[in-house]
PDB file of C-alpha atoms and ligand atoms in Angstrom:
ATOM      1  CA  MET A  13     -19.164   5.318  -7.501  1.00 90.00           C
ATOM      2  CA  LYS A  14     -16.297   3.118  -8.722  1.00 95.00           C
ATOM      3  CA  ASN A  15     -15.379  -0.119  -6.903  1.00 97.00           C
ATOM      4  CA  ILE A  16     -11.950  -0.676  -5.381  1.00 98.00           C
ATOM      5  CA  LEU A  17     -11.110  -4.261  -4.473  1.00 98.00           C
ATOM      6  CA  VAL A  18      -8.164  -4.642  -2.095  1.00 98.00           C
ATOM      7  CA  ILE A  19      -6.698  -8.137  -1.691  1.00 98.00           C
ATOM      8  CA  GLY A  20      -4.103  -8.370   1.060  1.00 98.00           C
ATOM      9  CA  SER A  21      -2.934  -8.750   4.616  1.00 98.00           C
ATOM     10  CA  THR A  22      -4.263  -7.676   7.981  1.00 98.00           C
ATOM     11  CA  ASN A  23      -1.971  -7.374  11.004  1.00 98.00           C
ATOM     12  CA  ILE A  24      -2.053  -6.103  14.515  1.00 98.00           C
ATOM     13  CA  ASP A  25       1.004  -3.893  15.003  1.00 98.00           C
ATOM     14  CA  ILE A  26       2.847  -3.976  18.332  1.00 98.00           C
ATOM     15  CA  ILE A  27       4.818  -0.741  18.447  1.00 98.00           C
ATOM     16  CA  ALA A  28       7.820   0.142  20.596  1.00 98.00           C
ATOM     17  CA  GLN A  29       8.793   3.816  20.402  1.00 98.00           C
ATOM     18  CA  VAL A  30      12.511   4.035  21.141  1.00 98.00           C
ATOM     19  CA  ASP A  31      15.169   6.711  21.185  1.00 97.00           C
ATOM     20  CA  HIS A  32      17.124   4.925  18.451  1.00 97.00           C
ATOM     21  CA  LEU A  33      16.688   1.649  16.566  1.00 97.00           C
ATOM     22  CA  PRO A  34      18.578  -1.164  18.344  1.00 96.00           C
ATOM     23  CA  ALA A  35      21.733  -2.490  16.651  1.00 96.00           C
ATOM     24  CA  PRO A  36      22.268  -6.312  16.593  1.00 96.00           C
ATOM     25  CA  GLY A  37      22.907  -7.441  20.167  1.00 97.00           C
ATOM     26  CA  GLU A  38      21.906  -4.091  21.680  1.00 96.00           C
ATOM     27  CA  THR A  39      19.089  -3.612  24.221  1.00 96.00           C
ATOM     28  CA  VAL A  40      17.347  -0.260  24.075  1.00 96.00           C
ATOM     29  CA  GLY A  41      15.471   0.662  27.266  1.00 93.00           C
ATOM     30  CA  ASP A  42      12.657   3.100  28.040  1.00 94.00           C
ATOM     31  CA  ALA A  43      10.532   1.970  25.096  1.00 97.00           C
ATOM     32  CA  ILE A  44       6.921   3.154  25.015  1.00 98.00           C
ATOM     33  CA  LEU A  45       4.604   0.341  23.989  1.00 98.00           C
ATOM     34  CA  SER A  46       1.358   0.623  22.021  1.00 98.00           C
ATOM     35  CA  GLU A  47      -0.814  -1.357  19.624  1.00 98.00           C
ATOM     36  CA  ALA A  48      -2.481  -0.358  16.353  1.00 98.00           C
ATOM     37  CA  PHE A  49      -4.361  -1.895  13.450  1.00 98.00           C
ATOM     38  CA  GLY A  50      -1.996  -2.538  10.547  1.00 98.00           C
ATOM     39  CA  GLY A  51      -1.043  -4.840   7.687  1.00 98.00           C
ATOM     40  CA  LYS A  52      -0.300  -3.462   4.236  1.00 98.00           C
ATOM     41  CA  GLY A  53      -3.583  -4.693   2.730  1.00 98.00           C
ATOM     42  CA  ALA A  54      -5.778  -3.380   5.539  1.00 98.00           C
ATOM     43  CA  ASN A  55      -3.856  -0.081   5.678  1.00 98.00           C
ATOM     44  CA  GLN A  56      -4.410   0.481   1.957  1.00 98.00           C
ATOM     45  CA  ALA A  57      -8.082  -0.488   2.189  1.00 98.00           C
ATOM     46  CA  ILE A  58      -8.582   1.964   5.076  1.00 98.00           C
ATOM     47  CA  ALA A  59      -6.622   4.704   3.259  1.00 98.00           C
ATOM     48  CA  ALA A  60      -8.772   4.293   0.133  1.00 98.00           C
ATOM     49  CA  ALA A  61     -12.003   4.269   2.164  1.00 98.00           C
ATOM     50  CA  ARG A  62     -11.075   7.306   4.287  1.00 98.00           C
ATOM     51  CA  ALA A  63     -10.123   9.173   1.085  1.00 98.00           C
ATOM     52  CA  GLY A  64     -13.710   8.638  -0.100  1.00 98.00           C
ATOM     53  CA  GLY A  65     -13.435   5.338  -2.032  1.00 98.00           C
ATOM     54  CA  LYS A  66     -15.898   2.446  -2.114  1.00 98.00           C
ATOM     55  CA  VAL A  67     -13.811  -0.475  -0.909  1.00 98.00           C
ATOM     56  CA  THR A  68     -14.218  -4.244  -0.739  1.00 98.00           C
ATOM     57  CA  PHE A  69     -11.491  -6.152   1.105  1.00 98.00           C
ATOM     58  CA  PHE A  70     -10.387  -9.766   0.772  1.00 98.00           C
ATOM     59  CA  THR A  71      -8.255 -10.794   3.741  1.00 98.00           C
ATOM     60  CA  CYS A  72      -7.694 -13.632   6.217  1.00 98.00           C
ATOM     61  CA  LEU A  73      -7.990 -13.069   9.959  1.00 98.00           C
ATOM     62  CA  GLY A  74      -7.179 -15.415  12.796  1.00 98.00           C
ATOM     63  CA  ASP A  75      -9.801 -17.012  14.991  1.00 98.00           C
ATOM     64  CA  ASP A  76      -8.846 -14.768  17.940  1.00 98.00           C
ATOM     65  CA  ASP A  77      -9.661 -11.532  19.692  1.00 98.00           C
ATOM     66  CA  LYS A  78      -7.254  -9.582  17.438  1.00 98.00           C
ATOM     67  CA  GLY A  79      -9.100 -10.856  14.368  1.00 98.00           C
ATOM     68  CA  ARG A  80     -12.492  -9.907  15.786  1.00 98.00           C
ATOM     69  CA  ARG A  81     -11.277  -6.413  16.652  1.00 98.00           C
ATOM     70  CA  ALA A  82      -9.677  -5.987  13.214  1.00 98.00           C
ATOM     71  CA  LEU A  83     -12.953  -7.002  11.528  1.00 98.00           C
ATOM     72  CA  GLN A  84     -14.939  -4.528  13.594  1.00 98.00           C
ATOM     73  CA  ASN A  85     -12.436  -1.799  12.730  1.00 98.00           C
ATOM     74  CA  LEU A  86     -12.759  -2.495   8.987  1.00 98.00           C
ATOM     75  CA  GLN A  87     -16.539  -2.317   9.273  1.00 98.00           C
ATOM     76  CA  GLU A  88     -16.374   0.935  11.230  1.00 98.00           C
ATOM     77  CA  ASN A  89     -14.373   2.328   8.306  1.00 98.00           C
ATOM     78  CA  HIS A  90     -17.229   1.453   5.885  1.00 98.00           C
ATOM     79  CA  ILE A  91     -15.353  -1.344   4.125  1.00 98.00           C
ATOM     80  CA  ASP A  92     -17.301  -4.209   2.569  1.00 98.00           C
ATOM     81  CA  THR A  93     -16.091  -7.168   4.654  1.00 98.00           C
ATOM     82  CA  ARG A  94     -18.327  -9.893   3.185  1.00 97.00           C
ATOM     83  CA  TYR A  95     -15.244 -11.697   1.875  1.00 96.00           C
ATOM     84  CA  VAL A  96     -13.137 -11.466   5.012  1.00 97.00           C
ATOM     85  CA  TYR A  97     -12.217 -15.027   5.937  1.00 97.00           C
ATOM     86  CA  THR A  98     -11.587 -16.288   9.480  1.00 98.00           C
ATOM     87  CA  VAL A  99      -8.990 -19.077   9.582  1.00 98.00           C
ATOM     88  CA  GLN A 100      -9.915 -21.514  12.358  1.00 97.00           C
ATOM     89  CA  ASP A 101      -7.207 -22.373  14.931  1.00 96.00           C
ATOM     90  CA  HIS A 102      -4.800 -19.714  13.675  1.00 97.00           C
ATOM     91  CA  TYR A 103      -3.724 -16.324  14.945  1.00 98.00           C
ATOM     92  CA  THR A 104      -4.173 -12.997  13.196  1.00 98.00           C
ATOM     93  CA  GLY A 105      -1.022 -11.630  11.517  1.00 98.00           C
ATOM     94  CA  THR A 106       1.176  -9.627  13.854  1.00 98.00           C
ATOM     95  CA  ALA A 107       3.905  -7.066  13.171  1.00 98.00           C
ATOM     96  CA  LEU A 108       6.583  -5.994  15.633  1.00 98.00           C
ATOM     97  CA  ILE A 109       7.611  -2.413  14.933  1.00 98.00           C
ATOM     98  CA  PHE A 110      10.356  -0.239  16.401  1.00 98.00           C
ATOM     99  CA  VAL A 111       9.995   3.499  15.759  1.00 98.00           C
ATOM    100  CA  ASP A 112      12.817   5.893  16.627  1.00 97.00           C
ATOM    101  CA  ARG A 113      12.602   9.584  17.512  1.00 96.00           C
ATOM    102  CA  LYS A 114      13.164  10.574  13.853  1.00 96.00           C
ATOM    103  CA  GLY A 115      10.114   8.517  12.824  1.00 96.00           C
ATOM    104  CA  GLU A 116      12.171   5.789  11.104  1.00 95.00           C
ATOM    105  CA  ASN A 117      11.138   2.196  11.713  1.00 96.00           C
ATOM    106  CA  ILE A 118      12.114  -1.434  11.419  1.00 96.00           C
ATOM    107  CA  ILE A 119       9.407  -4.081  11.094  1.00 97.00           C
ATOM    108  CA  ALA A 120       9.235  -7.863  11.473  1.00 97.00           C
ATOM    109  CA  VAL A 121       5.995  -9.543  10.387  1.00 98.00           C
ATOM    110  CA  ALA A 122       4.576 -12.897  11.538  1.00 98.00           C
ATOM    111  CA  PRO A 123       2.058 -13.559   8.711  1.00 98.00           C
ATOM    112  CA  GLU A 124      -0.022 -16.175  10.586  1.00 98.00           C
ATOM    113  CA  ALA A 125      -3.566 -16.182   9.035  1.00 98.00           C
ATOM    114  CA  ASN A 126      -2.378 -14.100   6.055  1.00 98.00           C
ATOM    115  CA  GLN A 127      -0.574 -17.199   4.733  1.00 98.00           C
ATOM    116  CA  TYR A 128      -3.956 -18.825   4.161  1.00 98.00           C
ATOM    117  CA  LEU A 129      -5.251 -16.328   1.607  1.00 98.00           C
ATOM    118  CA  SER A 130      -4.839 -18.959  -1.090  1.00 96.00           C
ATOM    119  CA  LYS A 131      -5.937 -18.727  -4.702  1.00 93.00           C
ATOM    120  CA  GLU A 132      -8.513 -21.486  -4.017  1.00 94.00           C
ATOM    121  CA  LYS A 133     -10.247 -19.167  -1.508  1.00 91.00           C
ATOM    122  CA  MET A 134     -10.676 -16.579  -4.255  1.00 88.00           C
ATOM    123  CA  ASN A 135     -12.056 -18.928  -6.912  1.00 88.00           C
ATOM    124  CA  PRO A 136     -15.750 -18.759  -5.888  1.00 90.00           C
ATOM    125  CA  TYR A 137     -15.633 -14.968  -6.110  1.00 91.00           C
ATOM    126  CA  LEU A 138     -14.803 -14.336  -9.742  1.00 92.00           C
ATOM    127  CA  ASP A 139     -17.819 -12.000  -9.894  1.00 95.00           C
ATOM    128  CA  VAL A 140     -16.318  -9.729  -7.255  1.00 95.00           C
ATOM    129  CA  ILE A 141     -13.181  -9.450  -9.386  1.00 95.00           C
ATOM    130  CA  LYS A 142     -15.273  -8.784 -12.484  1.00 95.00           C
ATOM    131  CA  ASN A 143     -17.175  -6.011 -10.660  1.00 96.00           C
ATOM    132  CA  ALA A 144     -14.045  -4.196  -9.515  1.00 98.00           C
ATOM    133  CA  ASP A 145     -12.879  -1.069 -11.313  1.00 98.00           C
ATOM    134  CA  LEU A 146      -9.448  -1.297  -9.706  1.00 98.00           C
ATOM    135  CA  ILE A 147      -7.765  -4.220  -7.915  1.00 98.00           C
ATOM    136  CA  VAL A 148      -5.150  -3.243  -5.336  1.00 98.00           C
ATOM    137  CA  MET A 149      -2.571  -5.760  -4.089  1.00 98.00           C
ATOM    138  CA  GLN A 150       0.668  -5.954  -2.117  1.00 98.00           C
ATOM    139  CA  LEU A 151       2.956  -8.901  -1.333  1.00 98.00           C
ATOM    140  CA  GLU A 152       2.116  -9.833   2.272  1.00 98.00           C
ATOM    141  CA  ILE A 153      -0.082 -12.718   1.091  1.00 98.00           C
ATOM    142  CA  PRO A 154       1.067 -15.829  -0.821  1.00 98.00           C
ATOM    143  CA  TYR A 155       2.708 -14.805  -4.100  1.00 98.00           C
ATOM    144  CA  GLU A 156       0.813 -17.596  -5.898  1.00 97.00           C
ATOM    145  CA  THR A 157      -2.448 -15.789  -5.047  1.00 97.00           C
ATOM    146  CA  VAL A 158      -1.121 -12.492  -6.419  1.00 98.00           C
ATOM    147  CA  LYS A 159      -0.073 -14.277  -9.627  1.00 97.00           C
ATOM    148  CA  HIS A 160      -3.456 -15.965  -9.933  1.00 96.00           C
ATOM    149  CA  ILE A 161      -5.384 -12.710  -9.434  1.00 96.00           C
ATOM    150  CA  THR A 162      -3.266 -10.807 -11.965  1.00 96.00           C
ATOM    151  CA  LYS A 163      -3.997 -13.550 -14.511  1.00 95.00           C
ATOM    152  CA  LEU A 164      -7.757 -13.489 -13.783  1.00 94.00           C
ATOM    153  CA  ALA A 165      -7.839  -9.709 -13.734  1.00 94.00           C
ATOM    154  CA  SER A 166      -6.021  -9.201 -17.002  1.00 93.00           C
ATOM    155  CA  TYR A 167      -8.146 -11.891 -18.679  1.00 94.00           C
ATOM    156  CA  ASN A 168     -11.211  -9.889 -17.587  1.00 95.00           C
ATOM    157  CA  GLY A 169      -9.699  -6.540 -18.612  1.00 95.00           C
ATOM    158  CA  LYS A 170      -9.371  -5.244 -15.028  1.00 96.00           C
ATOM    159  CA  GLN A 171      -6.957  -2.550 -13.864  1.00 97.00           C
ATOM    160  CA  ILE A 172      -4.377  -3.582 -11.264  1.00 98.00           C
ATOM    161  CA  LEU A 173      -2.496  -1.377  -8.815  1.00 98.00           C
ATOM    162  CA  LEU A 174       0.409  -3.362  -7.393  1.00 98.00           C
ATOM    163  CA  ASN A 175       2.523  -2.233  -4.468  1.00 98.00           C
ATOM    164  CA  PRO A 176       5.350  -4.829  -4.470  1.00 98.00           C
ATOM    165  CA  ALA A 177       5.981  -4.674  -0.732  1.00 98.00           C
ATOM    166  CA  PRO A 178       7.785  -6.360   0.949  1.00 97.00           C
ATOM    167  CA  ALA A 179      10.286  -6.272  -1.916  1.00 95.00           C
ATOM    168  CA  ARG A 180      10.813  -9.366  -4.050  1.00 95.00           C
ATOM    169  CA  GLN A 181      11.460 -10.307  -7.665  1.00 94.00           C
ATOM    170  CA  LEU A 182       8.301 -10.488  -9.786  1.00 97.00           C
ATOM    171  CA  ASP A 183       7.396 -12.589 -12.808  1.00 96.00           C
ATOM    172  CA  GLU A 184       7.108 -10.922 -16.164  1.00 94.00           C
ATOM    173  CA  GLU A 185       3.490 -12.067 -16.533  1.00 95.00           C
ATOM    174  CA  VAL A 186       2.604 -10.286 -13.257  1.00 97.00           C
ATOM    175  CA  LEU A 187       4.349  -7.030 -14.209  1.00 97.00           C
ATOM    176  CA  LYS A 188       2.780  -7.047 -17.669  1.00 97.00           C
ATOM    177  CA  SER A 189      -0.739  -6.929 -16.249  1.00 96.00           C
ATOM    178  CA  VAL A 190      -0.095  -4.003 -13.882  1.00 98.00           C
ATOM    179  CA  LYS A 191      -1.575  -0.610 -14.695  1.00 98.00           C
ATOM    180  CA  TYR A 192      -0.021   1.248 -11.725  1.00 98.00           C
ATOM    181  CA  LEU A 193       3.164  -0.039 -10.101  1.00 98.00           C
ATOM    182  CA  ILE A 194       3.674   1.987  -6.907  1.00 98.00           C
ATOM    183  CA  LEU A 195       6.981   1.217  -5.237  1.00 98.00           C
ATOM    184  CA  ASN A 196       9.631   2.712  -2.979  1.00 97.00           C
ATOM    185  CA  GLU A 197      13.390   2.892  -3.514  1.00 96.00           C
ATOM    186  CA  THR A 198      14.150  -0.546  -2.016  1.00 96.00           C
ATOM    187  CA  GLU A 199      11.493  -2.227  -4.137  1.00 97.00           C
ATOM    188  CA  ALA A 200      12.610  -0.366  -7.290  1.00 97.00           C
ATOM    189  CA  GLU A 201      16.237  -1.388  -6.710  1.00 96.00           C
ATOM    190  CA  MET A 202      15.217  -5.015  -6.252  1.00 96.00           C
ATOM    191  CA  ILE A 203      13.092  -5.131  -9.431  1.00 96.00           C
ATOM    192  CA  ALA A 204      15.181  -2.851 -11.673  1.00 95.00           C
ATOM    193  CA  GLY A 205      18.530  -4.169 -10.364  1.00 94.00           C
ATOM    194  CA  ARG A 206      20.012  -0.679 -10.071  1.00 93.00           C
ATOM    195  CA  GLN A 207      20.605   1.775  -7.229  1.00 94.00           C
ATOM    196  CA  VAL A 208      18.236   4.735  -7.018  1.00 92.00           C
ATOM    197  CA  SER A 209      19.801   8.191  -7.273  1.00 91.00           C
ATOM    198  CA  GLU A 210      18.670  11.454  -8.839  1.00 87.00           C
ATOM    199  CA  GLU A 211      20.686  10.635 -11.965  1.00 91.00           C
ATOM    200  CA  SER A 212      19.488   7.031 -12.242  1.00 92.00           C
ATOM    201  CA  LEU A 213      15.749   7.814 -11.918  1.00 93.00           C
ATOM    202  CA  PRO A 214      15.010   8.023 -15.680  1.00 93.00           C
ATOM    203  CA  ILE A 215      17.053   4.828 -16.285  1.00 95.00           C
ATOM    204  CA  ILE A 216      15.215   2.980 -13.492  1.00 96.00           C
ATOM    205  CA  GLY A 217      11.876   4.231 -14.822  1.00 96.00           C
ATOM    206  CA  GLN A 218      12.789   2.944 -18.285  1.00 96.00           C
ATOM    207  CA  LYS A 219      13.961  -0.425 -16.940  1.00 96.00           C
ATOM    208  CA  LEU A 220      10.741  -0.861 -14.976  1.00 97.00           C
ATOM    209  CA  ILE A 221       8.450   0.191 -17.817  1.00 97.00           C
ATOM    210  CA  GLU A 222      10.199  -2.264 -20.147  1.00 96.00           C
ATOM    211  CA  LYS A 223       9.129  -5.038 -17.780  1.00 96.00           C
ATOM    212  CA  GLY A 224       5.478  -4.334 -18.607  1.00 96.00           C
ATOM    213  CA  PRO A 225       3.597  -2.014 -16.189  1.00 98.00           C
ATOM    214  CA  GLU A 226       1.807   0.892 -17.849  1.00 98.00           C
ATOM    215  CA  ASN A 227       2.678   3.487 -15.193  1.00 98.00           C
ATOM    216  CA  ILE A 228       5.479   3.581 -12.645  1.00 98.00           C
ATOM    217  CA  ILE A 229       5.035   5.689  -9.507  1.00 98.00           C
ATOM    218  CA  LEU A 230       8.216   5.715  -7.470  1.00 98.00           C
ATOM    219  CA  THR A 231       7.678   7.072  -3.962  1.00 97.00           C
ATOM    220  CA  LEU A 232      10.818   8.760  -2.638  1.00 95.00           C
ATOM    221  CA  GLY A 233       9.722   9.876   0.854  1.00 92.00           C
ATOM    222  CA  LYS A 234      10.504  13.522   1.473  1.00 88.00           C
ATOM    223  CA  LYS A 235      11.877  13.825  -2.085  1.00 91.00           C
ATOM    224  CA  GLY A 236       8.399  13.296  -3.534  1.00 94.00           C
ATOM    225  CA  ALA A 237       7.058  10.899  -6.166  1.00 97.00           C
ATOM    226  CA  TYR A 238       8.403  10.205  -9.646  1.00 96.00           C
ATOM    227  CA  ILE A 239       5.876   9.263 -12.329  1.00 97.00           C
ATOM    228  CA  PHE A 240       7.132   7.476 -15.405  1.00 97.00           C
ATOM    229  CA  ASN A 241       5.272   6.092 -18.413  1.00 97.00           C
ATOM    230  CA  ASN A 242       5.755   5.944 -22.170  1.00 95.00           C
ATOM    231  CA  LYS A 243       4.529   9.508 -22.627  1.00 94.00           C
ATOM    232  CA  ARG A 244       5.957  11.436 -19.704  1.00 91.00           C
ATOM    233  CA  ARG A 245       8.195  11.698 -16.676  1.00 94.00           C
ATOM    234  CA  THR A 246       6.890  13.942 -13.920  1.00 94.00           C
ATOM    235  CA  PHE A 247       8.198  14.728 -10.489  1.00 94.00           C
ATOM    236  CA  VAL A 248       5.565  15.528  -7.848  1.00 95.00           C
ATOM    237  CA  ASP A 249       7.107  17.256  -4.838  1.00 94.00           C
ATOM    238  CA  SER A 250       6.381  16.069  -1.325  1.00 93.00           C
ATOM    239  CA  PHE A 251       5.118  18.294   1.499  1.00 96.00           C
ATOM    240  CA  PRO A 252       7.559  19.265   4.223  1.00 93.00           C
ATOM    241  CA  VAL A 253       6.426  17.841   7.584  1.00 96.00           C
ATOM    242  CA  THR A 254       8.143  16.807  10.812  1.00 96.00           C
ATOM    243  CA  PRO A 255       7.904  13.009  10.970  1.00 96.00           C
ATOM    244  CA  VAL A 256       6.686  11.187  14.063  1.00 97.00           C
ATOM    245  CA  ASP A 257       6.304   7.737  12.479  1.00 97.00           C
ATOM    246  CA  THR A 258       6.729   6.805   8.793  1.00 97.00           C
ATOM    247  CA  THR A 259       4.942   3.437   9.222  1.00 98.00           C
ATOM    248  CA  ALA A 260       2.242   3.017   6.533  1.00 98.00           C
ATOM    249  CA  ALA A 261       3.130   6.225   4.672  1.00 97.00           C
ATOM    250  CA  GLY A 262       3.491   4.119   1.512  1.00 98.00           C
ATOM    251  CA  ASP A 263       0.200   2.333   2.230  1.00 98.00           C
ATOM    252  CA  THR A 264      -1.565   5.652   2.763  1.00 98.00           C
ATOM    253  CA  PHE A 265      -0.145   6.855  -0.559  1.00 98.00           C
ATOM    254  CA  CYS A 266      -1.398   3.740  -2.396  1.00 98.00           C
ATOM    255  CA  GLY A 267      -4.916   3.853  -0.923  1.00 98.00           C
ATOM    256  CA  ALA A 268      -5.394   7.573  -1.484  1.00 98.00           C
ATOM    257  CA  PHE A 269      -3.935   7.278  -5.000  1.00 98.00           C
ATOM    258  CA  ALA A 270      -6.347   4.420  -5.833  1.00 98.00           C
ATOM    259  CA  THR A 271      -9.384   6.474  -4.848  1.00 98.00           C
ATOM    260  CA  ARG A 272      -8.261   9.619  -6.631  1.00 98.00           C
ATOM    261  CA  ILE A 273      -7.077   8.029  -9.896  1.00 98.00           C
ATOM    262  CA  LEU A 274     -10.485   6.350 -10.287  1.00 97.00           C
ATOM    263  CA  GLU A 275     -12.285   9.643  -9.713  1.00 94.00           C
ATOM    264  CA  LYS A 276     -10.211  12.015 -11.810  1.00 87.00           C
ATOM    265  CA  ASN A 277      -7.953   9.825 -14.001  1.00 84.00           C
ATOM    266  CA  ASP A 278      -5.057  12.289 -13.740  1.00 95.00           C
ATOM    267  CA  LEU A 279      -1.740  10.814 -12.607  1.00 97.00           C
ATOM    268  CA  THR A 280      -0.123  14.038 -11.365  1.00 96.00           C
ATOM    269  CA  ARG A 281      -3.172  15.127  -9.405  1.00 96.00           C
ATOM    270  CA  ALA A 282      -3.639  11.650  -7.933  1.00 97.00           C
ATOM    271  CA  ALA A 283       0.029  11.574  -6.866  1.00 97.00           C
ATOM    272  CA  ARG A 284      -0.231  15.048  -5.308  1.00 97.00           C
ATOM    273  CA  PHE A 285      -3.358  14.015  -3.397  1.00 97.00           C
ATOM    274  CA  ALA A 286      -1.623  10.790  -2.282  1.00 98.00           C
ATOM    275  CA  ASN A 287       1.515  12.741  -1.266  1.00 97.00           C
ATOM    276  CA  ALA A 288      -0.663  14.959   0.932  1.00 97.00           C
ATOM    277  CA  ALA A 289      -2.347  11.946   2.571  1.00 98.00           C
ATOM    278  CA  ALA A 290       1.052  10.314   3.184  1.00 98.00           C
ATOM    279  CA  ALA A 291       2.503  13.568   4.578  1.00 97.00           C
ATOM    280  CA  ILE A 292      -0.312  13.804   7.139  1.00 98.00           C
ATOM    281  CA  SER A 293       0.147  10.144   8.071  1.00 98.00           C
ATOM    282  CA  VAL A 294       3.828  10.544   8.982  1.00 97.00           C
ATOM    283  CA  THR A 295       2.965  13.223  11.537  1.00 98.00           C
ATOM    284  CA  ARG A 296       1.061  10.635  13.619  1.00 98.00           C
ATOM    285  CA  LEU A 297       1.942   7.416  15.402  1.00 98.00           C
ATOM    286  CA  GLY A 298       0.766   4.007  14.173  1.00 98.00           C
ATOM    287  CA  ALA A 299      -0.383   2.612  10.840  1.00 98.00           C
ATOM    288  CA  GLN A 300      -4.159   2.975  10.630  1.00 98.00           C
ATOM    289  CA  PRO A 301      -4.542   5.618  13.373  1.00 98.00           C
ATOM    290  CA  SER A 302      -2.389   7.857  11.176  1.00 98.00           C
ATOM    291  CA  VAL A 303      -4.441   7.542   7.965  1.00 98.00           C
ATOM    292  CA  PRO A 304      -6.268  10.834   7.224  1.00 98.00           C
ATOM    293  CA  SER A 305      -9.877  11.383   6.156  1.00 98.00           C
ATOM    294  CA  LEU A 306     -10.910  13.156   2.942  1.00 98.00           C
ATOM    295  CA  PRO A 307     -11.690  16.513   4.659  1.00 98.00           C
ATOM    296  CA  GLU A 308      -8.267  16.416   6.337  1.00 98.00           C
ATOM    297  CA  ILE A 309      -6.510  15.803   3.012  1.00 98.00           C
ATOM    298  CA  GLU A 310      -8.480  18.552   1.278  1.00 97.00           C
ATOM    299  CA  ARG A 311      -7.743  21.028   4.070  1.00 97.00           C
ATOM    300  CA  PHE A 312      -4.046  20.124   3.956  1.00 97.00           C
ATOM    301  CA  LEU A 313      -3.945  20.610   0.165  1.00 96.00           C
ATOM    302  CA  MET A 314      -5.582  24.019   0.468  1.00 94.00           C
ATOM    303  CA  ASN A 315      -2.937  25.109   2.944  1.00 93.00           C
ATOM    304  CA  HIS A 316       0.028  23.707   0.999  1.00 90.00           C
ATOM    305  CA  LYS A 317       0.489  24.488  -2.650  1.00 76.00           C
ATOM    306  CA  ILE A 318       3.042  22.414  -4.559  1.00 57.00           C
ATOM    307  CA  SER A 319       3.420  21.524  -8.191  1.00 53.00           C
ATOM    308  CA  GLY A 320       4.674  18.765 -10.468  1.00 51.00           C
ATOM    309  CA  HIS A 321       7.550  19.330 -12.904  1.00 53.00           C
ATOM    310  CA  GLU A 322       8.927  17.432 -15.853  1.00 47.00           C
ATOM    311  CA  LYS A 323      12.228  15.614 -15.382  1.00 47.00           C
TER     312      LYS A 323
HETATM  313  O1  RIB B  29       3.414  -0.949   5.698  1.00 63.81           O
HETATM  314  C1  RIB B  29       3.262  -0.918   7.098  1.00 63.81           C
HETATM  315  C2  RIB B  29       2.751  -2.217   7.579  1.00 63.81           C
HETATM  316  O2  RIB B  29       3.723  -3.214   7.353  1.00 63.81           O
HETATM  317  C3  RIB B  29       2.468  -2.272   9.057  1.00 63.81           C
HETATM  318  O3  RIB B  29       1.180  -1.868   9.402  1.00 63.81           O
HETATM  319  C4  RIB B  29       2.772  -3.712   9.422  1.00 63.81           C
HETATM  320  O4  RIB B  29       1.652  -4.446   9.789  1.00 63.81           O
HETATM  321  C5  RIB B  29       3.450  -4.307   8.190  1.00 63.81           C
HETATM  322  O5  RIB B  29       2.598  -5.109   7.487  1.00 63.81           O
END
């Protein structure tokens, strides 16, 4: 079985379900409060593991009850947690999330322990990087660490899946070492410097590919996923579902995609599989509680037939 190494954040998500997202200065009452395991790194690790992948996770947790519960949760999901680091005298990362009745959200993240996932912490573990078949990263840890890992990984001929979330500008040397760049509209607009529309998709794909990644996978929510590389442009339709909470839909896509692309090495099929996993996730509340298992994804795919088409 191939090895997926996820390097990223872990958060505890505090969720307030509200009728509508509050405007600046507005107080919205009657919120329903809950808590869930989250963090883009942990969500993607869990999504890859539940989709059947063999996952090792590098992350920093706080020296607190939240950190201990997050660690136990990762272990219960069969993730190799030997390199999970507990940062003494710091809290575990925490996200405050509002979700409205249409499933849309706004999120504020306090990174806390995630800030301490420094490149120095990774240095003793070069072997783990060398043993990985795919390295999956996001941007909720220090950018210097992401840069360092991309350098190490490309020097050792390793494949990188980068989900540049939260959105920021990226160095050319980072983008050049990426095999799969999976990003949403906001992230694509930030990196390509152009607004996403149906007409601009091929131009954005071209702009992004010229920056160095081998494959661009643009996730467009209910409009599907757009795959762009030097040989082809394919649109993979999404599955129609009624959203409850879109939190971690992108993370679920990335994790499921990582597992499937390593198994079958087919971009369209991996994106369809990941679209199905993400579609299931938006029908449930919370980040990790919403991530489906492999049998759930397979059942969903059997009941929903969609195809990819050239664009
Ligand atoms: O992508 C969703 C995640 O973003 C949430 O789980 C939250 O923790 C923030 O990191």
